[in-house]
Coordinates of C-alpha atoms and ligand atoms in Angstrom, one line a residue:
X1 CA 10.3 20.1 27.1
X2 CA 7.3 18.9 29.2
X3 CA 3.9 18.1 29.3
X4 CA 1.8 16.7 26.3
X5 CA 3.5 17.8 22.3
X6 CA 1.3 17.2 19.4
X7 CA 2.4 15.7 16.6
X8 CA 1.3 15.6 13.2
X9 CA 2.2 13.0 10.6
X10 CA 1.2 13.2 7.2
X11 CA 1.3 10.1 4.9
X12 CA 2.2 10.0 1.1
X13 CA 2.2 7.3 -1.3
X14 CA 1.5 3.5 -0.5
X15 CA -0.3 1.5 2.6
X16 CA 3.7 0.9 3.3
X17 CA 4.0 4.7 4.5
X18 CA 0.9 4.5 6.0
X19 CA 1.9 1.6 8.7
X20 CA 5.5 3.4 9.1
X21 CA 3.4 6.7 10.0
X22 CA 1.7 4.6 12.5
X23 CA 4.7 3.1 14.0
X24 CA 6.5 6.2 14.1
X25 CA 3.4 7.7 16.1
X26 CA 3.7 4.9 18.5
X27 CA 7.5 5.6 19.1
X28 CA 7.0 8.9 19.7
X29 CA 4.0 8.5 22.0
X30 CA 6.4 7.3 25.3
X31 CA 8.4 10.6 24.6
X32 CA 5.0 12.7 25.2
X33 CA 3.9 13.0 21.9
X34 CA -0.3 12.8 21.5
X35 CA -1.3 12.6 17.6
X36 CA -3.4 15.8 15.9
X37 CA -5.3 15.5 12.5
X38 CA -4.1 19.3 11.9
X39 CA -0.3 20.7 11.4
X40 CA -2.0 24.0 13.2
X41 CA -0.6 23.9 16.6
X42 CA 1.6 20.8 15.9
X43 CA 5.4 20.8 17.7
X44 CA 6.3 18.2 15.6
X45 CA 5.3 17.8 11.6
X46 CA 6.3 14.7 10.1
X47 CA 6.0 14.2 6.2
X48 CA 6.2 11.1 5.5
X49 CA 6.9 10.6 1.5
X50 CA 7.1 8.8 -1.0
X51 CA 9.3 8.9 -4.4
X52 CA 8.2 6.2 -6.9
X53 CA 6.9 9.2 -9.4
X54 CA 8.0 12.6 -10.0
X55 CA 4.7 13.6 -8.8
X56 CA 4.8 12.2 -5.5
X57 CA 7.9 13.8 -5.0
X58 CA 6.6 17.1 -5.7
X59 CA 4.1 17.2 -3.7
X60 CA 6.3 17.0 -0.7
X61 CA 7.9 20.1 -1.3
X62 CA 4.5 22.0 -1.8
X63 CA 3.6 20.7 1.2
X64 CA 6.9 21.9 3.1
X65 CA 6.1 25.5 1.8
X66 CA 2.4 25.3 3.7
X67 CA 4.5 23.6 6.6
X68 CA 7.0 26.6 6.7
X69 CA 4.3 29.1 6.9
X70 CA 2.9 27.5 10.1
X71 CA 6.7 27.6 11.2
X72 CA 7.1 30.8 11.1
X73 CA 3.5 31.6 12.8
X74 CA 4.6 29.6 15.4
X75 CA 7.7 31.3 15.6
X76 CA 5.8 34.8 16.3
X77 CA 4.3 33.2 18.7
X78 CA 7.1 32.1 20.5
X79 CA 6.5 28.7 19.9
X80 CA 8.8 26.5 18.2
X81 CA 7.9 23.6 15.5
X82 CA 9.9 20.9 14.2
X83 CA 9.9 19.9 10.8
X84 CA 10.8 16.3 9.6
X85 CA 11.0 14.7 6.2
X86 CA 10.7 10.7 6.6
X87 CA 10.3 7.8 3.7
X88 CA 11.6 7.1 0.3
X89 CA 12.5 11.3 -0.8
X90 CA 14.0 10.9 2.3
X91 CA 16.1 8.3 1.6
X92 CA 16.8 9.5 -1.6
X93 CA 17.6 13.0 -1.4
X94 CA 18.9 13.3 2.0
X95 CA 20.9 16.1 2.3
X96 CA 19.3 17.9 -0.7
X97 CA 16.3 18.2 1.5
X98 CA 18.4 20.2 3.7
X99 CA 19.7 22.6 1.1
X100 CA 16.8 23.2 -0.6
X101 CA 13.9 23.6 2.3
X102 CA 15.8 25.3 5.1
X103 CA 12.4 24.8 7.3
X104 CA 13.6 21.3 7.5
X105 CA 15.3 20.3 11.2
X106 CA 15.1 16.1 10.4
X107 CA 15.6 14.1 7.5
X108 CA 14.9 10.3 8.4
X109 CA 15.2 7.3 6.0
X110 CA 12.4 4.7 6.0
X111 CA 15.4 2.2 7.9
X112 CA 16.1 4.5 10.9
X113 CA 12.5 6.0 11.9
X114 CA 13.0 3.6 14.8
X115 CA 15.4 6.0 16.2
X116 CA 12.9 9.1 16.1
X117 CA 12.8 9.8 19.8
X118 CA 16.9 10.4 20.2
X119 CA 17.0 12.3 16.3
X120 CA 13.8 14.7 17.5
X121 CA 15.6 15.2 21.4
X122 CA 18.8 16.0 19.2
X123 CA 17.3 18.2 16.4
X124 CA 14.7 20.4 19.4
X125 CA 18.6 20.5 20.9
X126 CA 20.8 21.0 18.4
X127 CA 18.5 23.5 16.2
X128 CA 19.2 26.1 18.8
X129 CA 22.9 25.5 17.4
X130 CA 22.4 25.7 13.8
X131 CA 22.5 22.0 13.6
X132 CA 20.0 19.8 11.3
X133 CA 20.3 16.1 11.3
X134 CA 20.2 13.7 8.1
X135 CA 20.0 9.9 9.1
X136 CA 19.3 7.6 5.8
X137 CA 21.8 4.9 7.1
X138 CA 20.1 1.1 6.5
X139 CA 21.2 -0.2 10.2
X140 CA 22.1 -3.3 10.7
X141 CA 19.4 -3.7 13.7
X142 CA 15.8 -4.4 12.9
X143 CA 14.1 -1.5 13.7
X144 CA 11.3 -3.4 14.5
X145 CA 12.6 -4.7 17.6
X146 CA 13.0 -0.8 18.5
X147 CA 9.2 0.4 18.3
X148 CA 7.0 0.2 20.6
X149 CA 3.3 -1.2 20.4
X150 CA 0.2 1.1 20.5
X151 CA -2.5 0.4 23.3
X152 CA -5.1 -1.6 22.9
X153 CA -7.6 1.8 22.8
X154 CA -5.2 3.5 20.1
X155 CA -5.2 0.6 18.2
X156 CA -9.0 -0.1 17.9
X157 CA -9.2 3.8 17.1
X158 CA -7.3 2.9 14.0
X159 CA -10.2 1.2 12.7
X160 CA -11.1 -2.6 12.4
X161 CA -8.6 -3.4 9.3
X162 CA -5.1 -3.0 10.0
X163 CA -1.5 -3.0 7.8
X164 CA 1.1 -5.5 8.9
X165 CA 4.4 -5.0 7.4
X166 CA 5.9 -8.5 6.8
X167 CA 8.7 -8.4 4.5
X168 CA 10.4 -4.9 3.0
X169 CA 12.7 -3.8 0.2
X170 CA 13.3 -5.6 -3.3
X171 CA 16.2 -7.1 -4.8
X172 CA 13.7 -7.2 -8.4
X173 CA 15.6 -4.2 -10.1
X174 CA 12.8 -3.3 -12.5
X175 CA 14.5 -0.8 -14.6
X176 CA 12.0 1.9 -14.0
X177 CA 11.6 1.6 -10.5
X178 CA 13.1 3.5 -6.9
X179 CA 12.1 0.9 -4.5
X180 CA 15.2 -0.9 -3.9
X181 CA 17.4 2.0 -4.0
X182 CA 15.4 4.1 -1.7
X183 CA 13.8 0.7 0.3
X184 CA 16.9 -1.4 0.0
X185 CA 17.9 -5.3 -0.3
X186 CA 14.6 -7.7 0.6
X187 CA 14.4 -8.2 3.9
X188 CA 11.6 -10.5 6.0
X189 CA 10.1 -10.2 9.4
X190 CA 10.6 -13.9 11.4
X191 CA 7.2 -15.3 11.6
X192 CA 6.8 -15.1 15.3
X193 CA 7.1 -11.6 15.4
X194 CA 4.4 -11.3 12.6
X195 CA 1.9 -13.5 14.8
X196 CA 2.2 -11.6 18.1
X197 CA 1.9 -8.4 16.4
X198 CA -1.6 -9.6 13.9
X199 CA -2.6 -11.3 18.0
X200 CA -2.4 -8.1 19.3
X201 CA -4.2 -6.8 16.9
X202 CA -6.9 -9.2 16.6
X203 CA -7.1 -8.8 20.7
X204 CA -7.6 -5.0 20.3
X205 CA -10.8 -5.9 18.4
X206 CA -9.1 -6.0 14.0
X207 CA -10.8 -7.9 12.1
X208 CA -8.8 -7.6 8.7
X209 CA -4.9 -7.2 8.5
X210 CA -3.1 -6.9 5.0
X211 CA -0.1 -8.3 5.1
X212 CA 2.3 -5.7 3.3
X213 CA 5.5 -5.8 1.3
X214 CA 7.0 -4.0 -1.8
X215 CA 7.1 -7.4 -3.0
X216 CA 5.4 -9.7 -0.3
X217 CA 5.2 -12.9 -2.1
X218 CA 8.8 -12.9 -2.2
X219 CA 8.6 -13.3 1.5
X220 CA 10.7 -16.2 3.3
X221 CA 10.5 -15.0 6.7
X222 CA 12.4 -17.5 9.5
X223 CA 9.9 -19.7 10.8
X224 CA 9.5 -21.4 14.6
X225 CA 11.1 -24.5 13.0
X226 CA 14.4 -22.3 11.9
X227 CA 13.6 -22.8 8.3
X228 CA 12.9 -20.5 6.1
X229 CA 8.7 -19.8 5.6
X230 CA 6.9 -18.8 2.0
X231 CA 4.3 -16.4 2.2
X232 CA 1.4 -19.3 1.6
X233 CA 2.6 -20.7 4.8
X234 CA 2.2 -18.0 6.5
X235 CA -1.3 -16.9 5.2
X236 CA -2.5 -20.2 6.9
X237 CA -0.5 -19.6 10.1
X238 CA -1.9 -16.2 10.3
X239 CA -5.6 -18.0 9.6
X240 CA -5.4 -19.5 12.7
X241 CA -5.1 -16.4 15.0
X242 CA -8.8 -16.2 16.5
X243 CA -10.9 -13.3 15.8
X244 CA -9.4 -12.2 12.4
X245 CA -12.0 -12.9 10.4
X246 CA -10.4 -11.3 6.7
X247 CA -7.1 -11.7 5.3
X248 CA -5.2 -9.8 2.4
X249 CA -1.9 -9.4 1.1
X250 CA -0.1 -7.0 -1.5
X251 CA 1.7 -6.6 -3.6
X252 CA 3.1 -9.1 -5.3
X253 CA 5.0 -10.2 -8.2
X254 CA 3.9 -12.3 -10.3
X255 CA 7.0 -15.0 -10.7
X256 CA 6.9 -15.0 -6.9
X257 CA 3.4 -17.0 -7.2
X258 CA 4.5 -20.5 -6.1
X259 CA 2.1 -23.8 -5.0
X260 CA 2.1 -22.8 -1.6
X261 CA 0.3 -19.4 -2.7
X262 CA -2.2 -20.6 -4.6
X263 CA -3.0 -23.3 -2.4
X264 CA -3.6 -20.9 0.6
X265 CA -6.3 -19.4 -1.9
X266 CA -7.7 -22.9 -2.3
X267 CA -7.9 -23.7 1.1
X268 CA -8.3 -20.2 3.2
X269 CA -11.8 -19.3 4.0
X270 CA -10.2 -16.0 5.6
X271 CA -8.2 -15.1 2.8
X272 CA -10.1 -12.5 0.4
X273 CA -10.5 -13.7 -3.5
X274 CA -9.0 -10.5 -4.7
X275 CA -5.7 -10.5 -6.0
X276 CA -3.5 -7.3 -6.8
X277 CA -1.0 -8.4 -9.2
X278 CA 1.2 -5.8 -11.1
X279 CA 1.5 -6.7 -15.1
X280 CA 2.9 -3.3 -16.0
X281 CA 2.6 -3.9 -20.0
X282 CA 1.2 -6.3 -22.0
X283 CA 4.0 -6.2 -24.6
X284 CA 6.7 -8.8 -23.9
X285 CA 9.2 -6.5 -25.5
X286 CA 8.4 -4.0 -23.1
X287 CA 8.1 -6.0 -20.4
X288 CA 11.9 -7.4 -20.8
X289 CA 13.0 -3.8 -21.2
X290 CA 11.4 -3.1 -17.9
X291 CA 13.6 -6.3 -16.3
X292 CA 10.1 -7.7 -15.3
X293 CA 11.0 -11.3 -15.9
X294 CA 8.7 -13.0 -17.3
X295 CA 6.2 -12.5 -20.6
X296 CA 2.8 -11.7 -20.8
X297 CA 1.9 -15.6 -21.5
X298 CA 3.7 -16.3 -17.8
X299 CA 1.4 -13.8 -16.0
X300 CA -1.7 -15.6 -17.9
X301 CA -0.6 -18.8 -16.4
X302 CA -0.5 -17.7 -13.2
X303 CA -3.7 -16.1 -13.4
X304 CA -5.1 -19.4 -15.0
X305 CA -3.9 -21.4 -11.8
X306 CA -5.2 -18.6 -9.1
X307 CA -8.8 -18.9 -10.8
X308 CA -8.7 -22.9 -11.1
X309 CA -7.8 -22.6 -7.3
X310 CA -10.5 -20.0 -6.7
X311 CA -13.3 -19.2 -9.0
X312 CA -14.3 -16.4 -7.7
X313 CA -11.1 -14.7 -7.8
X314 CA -11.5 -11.1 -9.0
X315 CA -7.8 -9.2 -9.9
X316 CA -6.6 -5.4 -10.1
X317 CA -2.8 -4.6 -11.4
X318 CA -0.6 -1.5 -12.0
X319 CA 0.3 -0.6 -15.3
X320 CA 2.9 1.8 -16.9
X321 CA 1.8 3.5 -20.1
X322 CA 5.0 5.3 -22.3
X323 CA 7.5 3.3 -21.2
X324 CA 10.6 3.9 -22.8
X325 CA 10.4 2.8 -26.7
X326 CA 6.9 1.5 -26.0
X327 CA 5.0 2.1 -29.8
X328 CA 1.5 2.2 -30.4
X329 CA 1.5 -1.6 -31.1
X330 CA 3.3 -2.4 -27.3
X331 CA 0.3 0.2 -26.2
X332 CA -2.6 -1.9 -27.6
X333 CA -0.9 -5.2 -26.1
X334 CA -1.8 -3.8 -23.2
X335 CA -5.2 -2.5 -23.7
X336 CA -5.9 -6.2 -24.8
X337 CA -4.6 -8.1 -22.0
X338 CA -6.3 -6.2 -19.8
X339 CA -9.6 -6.5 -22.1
X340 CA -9.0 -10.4 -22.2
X341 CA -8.2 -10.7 -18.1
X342 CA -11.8 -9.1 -17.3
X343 CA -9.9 -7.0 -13.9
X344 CA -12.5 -5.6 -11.2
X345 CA -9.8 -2.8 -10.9
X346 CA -6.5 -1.4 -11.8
X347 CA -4.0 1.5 -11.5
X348 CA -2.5 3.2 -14.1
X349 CA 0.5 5.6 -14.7
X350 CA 2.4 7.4 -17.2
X351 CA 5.9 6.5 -16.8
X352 CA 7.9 9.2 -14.9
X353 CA 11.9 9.0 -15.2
X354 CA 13.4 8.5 -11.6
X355 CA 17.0 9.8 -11.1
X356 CA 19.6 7.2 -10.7
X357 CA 17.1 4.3 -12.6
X358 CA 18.1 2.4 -16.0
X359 CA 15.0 3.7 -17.7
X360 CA 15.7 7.3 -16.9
X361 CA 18.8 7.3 -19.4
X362 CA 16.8 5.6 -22.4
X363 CA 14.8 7.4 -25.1
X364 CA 11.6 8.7 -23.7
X365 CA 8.1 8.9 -25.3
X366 CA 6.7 12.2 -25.6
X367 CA 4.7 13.4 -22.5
X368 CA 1.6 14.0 -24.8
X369 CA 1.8 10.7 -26.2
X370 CA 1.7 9.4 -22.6
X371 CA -1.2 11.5 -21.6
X372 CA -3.3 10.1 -24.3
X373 CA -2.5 6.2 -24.0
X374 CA -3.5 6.5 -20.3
X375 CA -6.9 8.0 -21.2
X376 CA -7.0 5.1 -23.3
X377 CA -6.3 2.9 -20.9
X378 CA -8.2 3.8 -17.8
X379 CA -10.8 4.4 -20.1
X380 CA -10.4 0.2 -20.6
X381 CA -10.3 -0.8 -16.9
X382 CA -12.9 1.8 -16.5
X383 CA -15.0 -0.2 -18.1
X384 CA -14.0 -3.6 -16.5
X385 CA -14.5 -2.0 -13.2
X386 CA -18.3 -1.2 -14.3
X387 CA -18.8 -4.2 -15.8
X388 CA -18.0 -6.1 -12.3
X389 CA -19.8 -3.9 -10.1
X390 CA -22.7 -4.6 -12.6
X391 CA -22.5 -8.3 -12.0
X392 CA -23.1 -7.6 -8.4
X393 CA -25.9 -6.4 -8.2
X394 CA -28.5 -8.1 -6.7
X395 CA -26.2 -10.4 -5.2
X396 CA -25.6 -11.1 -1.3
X397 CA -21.9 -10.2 -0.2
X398 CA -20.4 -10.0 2.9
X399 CA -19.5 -6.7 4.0
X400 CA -17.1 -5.6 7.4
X401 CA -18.6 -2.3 8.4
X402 CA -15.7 -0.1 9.3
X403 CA -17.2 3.5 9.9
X404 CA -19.7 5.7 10.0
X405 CA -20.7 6.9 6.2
X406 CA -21.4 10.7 5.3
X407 CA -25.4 10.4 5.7
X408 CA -27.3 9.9 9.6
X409 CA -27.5 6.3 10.0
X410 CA -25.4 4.9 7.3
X411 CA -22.4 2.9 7.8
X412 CA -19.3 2.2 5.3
X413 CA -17.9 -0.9 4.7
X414 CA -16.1 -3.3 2.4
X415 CA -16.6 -6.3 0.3
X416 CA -14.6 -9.3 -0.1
X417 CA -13.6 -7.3 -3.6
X418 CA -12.7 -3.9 -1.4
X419 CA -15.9 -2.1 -3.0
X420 CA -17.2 0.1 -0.5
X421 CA -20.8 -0.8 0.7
X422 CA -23.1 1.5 2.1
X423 CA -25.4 0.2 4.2
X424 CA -28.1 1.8 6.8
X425 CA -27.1 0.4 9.7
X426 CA -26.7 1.4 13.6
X427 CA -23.2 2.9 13.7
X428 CA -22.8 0.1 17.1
X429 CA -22.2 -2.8 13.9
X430 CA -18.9 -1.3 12.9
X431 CA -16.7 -4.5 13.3
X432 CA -19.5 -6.8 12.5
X433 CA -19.1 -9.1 8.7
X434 CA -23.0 -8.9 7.5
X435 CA -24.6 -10.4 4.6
X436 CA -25.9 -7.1 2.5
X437 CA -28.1 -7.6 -0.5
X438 CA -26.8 -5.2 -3.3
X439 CA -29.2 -3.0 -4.5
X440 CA -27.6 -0.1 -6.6
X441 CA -24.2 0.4 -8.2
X442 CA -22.6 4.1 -7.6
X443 CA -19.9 5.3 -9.4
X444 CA -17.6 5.0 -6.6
X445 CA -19.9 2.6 -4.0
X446 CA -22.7 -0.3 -4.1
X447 CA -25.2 0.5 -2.1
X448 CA -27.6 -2.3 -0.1
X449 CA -29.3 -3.7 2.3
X450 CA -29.0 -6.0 5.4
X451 CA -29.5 -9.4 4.7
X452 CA -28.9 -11.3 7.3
X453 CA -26.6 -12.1 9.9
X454 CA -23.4 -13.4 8.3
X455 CA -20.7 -15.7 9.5
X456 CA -17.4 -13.7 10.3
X457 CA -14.6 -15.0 7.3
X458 CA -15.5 -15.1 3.6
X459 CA -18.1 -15.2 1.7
X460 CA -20.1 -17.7 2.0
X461 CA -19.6 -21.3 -1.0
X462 CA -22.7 -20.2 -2.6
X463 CA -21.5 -17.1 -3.2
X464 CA -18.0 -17.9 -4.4
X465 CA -19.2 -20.0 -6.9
X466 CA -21.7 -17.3 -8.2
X467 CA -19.0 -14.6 -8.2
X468 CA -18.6 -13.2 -11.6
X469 CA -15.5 -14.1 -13.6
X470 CA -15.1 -11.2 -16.4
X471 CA -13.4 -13.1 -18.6
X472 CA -15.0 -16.0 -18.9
X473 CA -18.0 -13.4 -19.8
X474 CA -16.7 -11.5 -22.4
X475 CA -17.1 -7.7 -20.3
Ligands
LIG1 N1 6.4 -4.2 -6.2 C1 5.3 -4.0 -7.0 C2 5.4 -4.7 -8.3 O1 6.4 -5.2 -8.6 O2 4.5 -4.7 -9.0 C3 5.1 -2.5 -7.2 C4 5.5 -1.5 -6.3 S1 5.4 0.2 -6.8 C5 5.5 0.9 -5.2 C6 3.8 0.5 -7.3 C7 3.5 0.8 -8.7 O3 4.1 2.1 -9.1 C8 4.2 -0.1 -9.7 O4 3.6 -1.4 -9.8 C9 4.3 0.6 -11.0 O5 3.1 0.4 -11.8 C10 4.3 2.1 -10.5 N2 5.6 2.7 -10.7 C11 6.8 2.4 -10.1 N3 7.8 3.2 -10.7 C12 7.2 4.0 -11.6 C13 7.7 5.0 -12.5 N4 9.0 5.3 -12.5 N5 6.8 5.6 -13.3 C14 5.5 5.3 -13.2 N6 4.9 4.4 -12.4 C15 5.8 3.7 -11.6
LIG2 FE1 9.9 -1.9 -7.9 FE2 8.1 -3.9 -7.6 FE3 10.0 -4.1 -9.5 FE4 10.7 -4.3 -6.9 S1 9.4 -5.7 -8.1 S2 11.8 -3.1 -8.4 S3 9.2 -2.9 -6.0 S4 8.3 -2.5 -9.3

């Protein structure tokens, strides 16, 4: 083939996918590939998926049905399209894929996307053959030292907050959970590599880069020195790059929190006050069930020492309703941890058995049962979430414009706390950290006004003392 081929990659699932979509766009981009928004017209549809619920796995398939379709249009036009599945269904189904989605010409594990160039060459070969290729190996190269770097126009594109994937896999084993099957053993980048890639980001013109991982605080990435680096360590090396103005990190786990964490909230201006730390249940029964080592009283603690190190810390989790065995006493536990930690946030799920995980053999609450304690429950964070937006109001926070909004003249942007911010603003401030006066509280956004110009990094030490703590009121 010559000339420019579209490509279209669709992400499911978690920030994780997103960045491998990205990188995987990058790789192909030297082979002729220019990204689309739109399958239509695509030569190359990537799906890019994700397994951690039934749900999430479904959606894949209906998605290869609407794919197939466009296949076969193509087809009468003479035109051929290739269909790949990447990420965690991927990995776990593999050849399954193949049998049951014939569309399919590439199944590629979240290890091996690095080698998409030489699979795609094969598959636009080989499919003239009758061949389809299946590569979920976990190589022993780092596929990182395989993909290549966007340019610096592609990457400002992207936005002015960018994913950084520093550490991958997880060795945890919660008994519910796909991740280390489909994700494998914990790995960390080396902290060099992580630098140059958040400089080149910050020289392209980011402002904000999460640092990502399926369990990030476990990270212990090889430093310059040879030894082995914790995540706080990082967080301050990563402080010093100049221009990035915001950093944030998920997700973690809560007995990963060590001194060098909490100490990077102390002391990190650029390091965001909102934490995302997964609690899953509030019943310490249910919690051991689910291998999450450690009890709700653990978690507590480590919230108690984040908030002592930061008082304006605000925190979101994930939580599993109908675990296995979980009665209507583990239920409440959790509704009452979550009313006693005052969260600015949280996701929730009904649990959702995953083939080949411990909890997928034991006794199952009913489905209805589930349904019901997670209207329970997000109606409970629901009302947390409120209850901090409330306390923002009429408060000054600063905001990094990212994008245009939906109305002439507004722009979009986030707080410290990720609340979107709408602002009216001249769409030439996206990038800039401002000081915006909230005025109303949506449903979904605050809404404000320009204060005045703000210093790029956090917010400022009058602020972060004013910040609301739920708990400590009561919400
Ligand atoms: N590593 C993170 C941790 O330990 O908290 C979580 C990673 S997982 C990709 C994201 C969330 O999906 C989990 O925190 C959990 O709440 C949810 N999850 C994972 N497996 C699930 C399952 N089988 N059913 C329902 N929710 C699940
Ligand atoms: Fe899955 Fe997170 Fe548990 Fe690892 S720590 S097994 S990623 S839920």
């Amino acid at each position: 083939m010559s000339g420019p081929r579209k490509l279209f990659v669709k992400s499911f699932g978690c920030q994780m996918n997103v960045y491998d979509s990205h990188r995987m766009a990058d790789t192909l981009a030297p082979e002729g590939f220019v990204e689309t928004d739109a399958p239509e017209g695509a030569d190359l549809v990537i799906l890019n998926t994700c397994h951690i619920r039934e749900k999430a796995a479904e959606k894949m398939y209906s998605e290869l049905g609407r794919m197939r379709k466009l296949k076969q249009e193509a087809a009468h036009e003479g035109r051929k399209v290739l269909i790949a599945v990447a990420g965690c269904v991927a990995q776990a189904e593999g050849q399954e894929i193949i049998r049951r989605a014939p569309a399919v010409d590439l199944v590629v594990g979240p290890q091996s996307y690095h080698r998409l160039p030489h699979l795609v060459a094969r598959a636009a070969g080989e499919r003239a053959a009758g061949e389809r290729i299946v590569d979920t190996e976990f190589p022993v190269e780092d596929k990182f030292d395989f993909l290549a770097s966007p340019s610096r126009e592609k990457t400002r594109a992207r936005g002015v907050s960018a994913f950084i994937t520093v550490q991958e896999g997880c060795d945890k084993f919660c008994t519910f959970c796909v991740v280390p099957y489909t994700r494998g053993a914990q790995v960390s980048r080396p902290v060099d590599k992580i630098i140059a890639e958040a400089s080149r980001l910050a020289d392209a013109g980011v402002r904000e880069v999460t640092l990502i991982g399926q369990n990030v605080n476990a990270y212990h990435g090889e430093g310059p020195d040879g030894r082995a680096w914790t995540l706080g360590r990082l967080l301050h090396r990563v402080a010093d790059i100049d221009g990035l103005a915001r950093i944030r990190y998920t997700t973690s786990h809560p007995c990963d929190v060590d001194d060098s964490l909490i100490a990077a909230h102390r002391d990190l201006a650029e390091l965001m006050p909102y934490l995302h730390l997964p609690l899953q249940s509030g019943a310490d029964r249910i919690l051991a069930a689910m291998n999450r080592r450690h009890t709700r009283a653990d978690y507590l603690r480590v919230v108690d020492r984040m908030r002592a190190a930061r008082a304006d810390l605000a925190l979101s989790s994930d939580f599993i309703v109908g675990f296995p065995g979980e009665t209507e006493q583990d239920f409440r536990a959790t509704v009452d941890v979550v009313e006693d930690i005052g969260y600015a946030g949280a996701f929730s799920f009904k649990y959702s058995p995953r083939p080949g995980t411990p909890a997928a053999t034991m006794r199952q609450v009913p489905e209805e049962m589930k349904a019901e304690r997670l209207h329970r429950l997000q109606a409970a964070i629901n009302r947390q979430r409120a209850a901090f937006n409330a306390a923002c109001q009429g408060r000054t926070l600063d905001v990094l414009l990212d994008k245009p909004g939906k109305r002439a003249g507004q722009l979009v942007g986030r707080s410290p706390y990720l609340q979107p911010v709408q602002i009216m603003a001249p769409a030439s401030r996206v990038g800039e950290i401002v000081a915006v006066r909230i005025t109303e509280i949506g449903s979904n956004s605050l809404f404000g006004t320009l204060a005045s110009a703000a210093t790029p990094g956090a917010p400022a030490a009058a602020e972060r003392s004013a910040m609301p703590v739920l708990a400590a009121q009561g919400a």
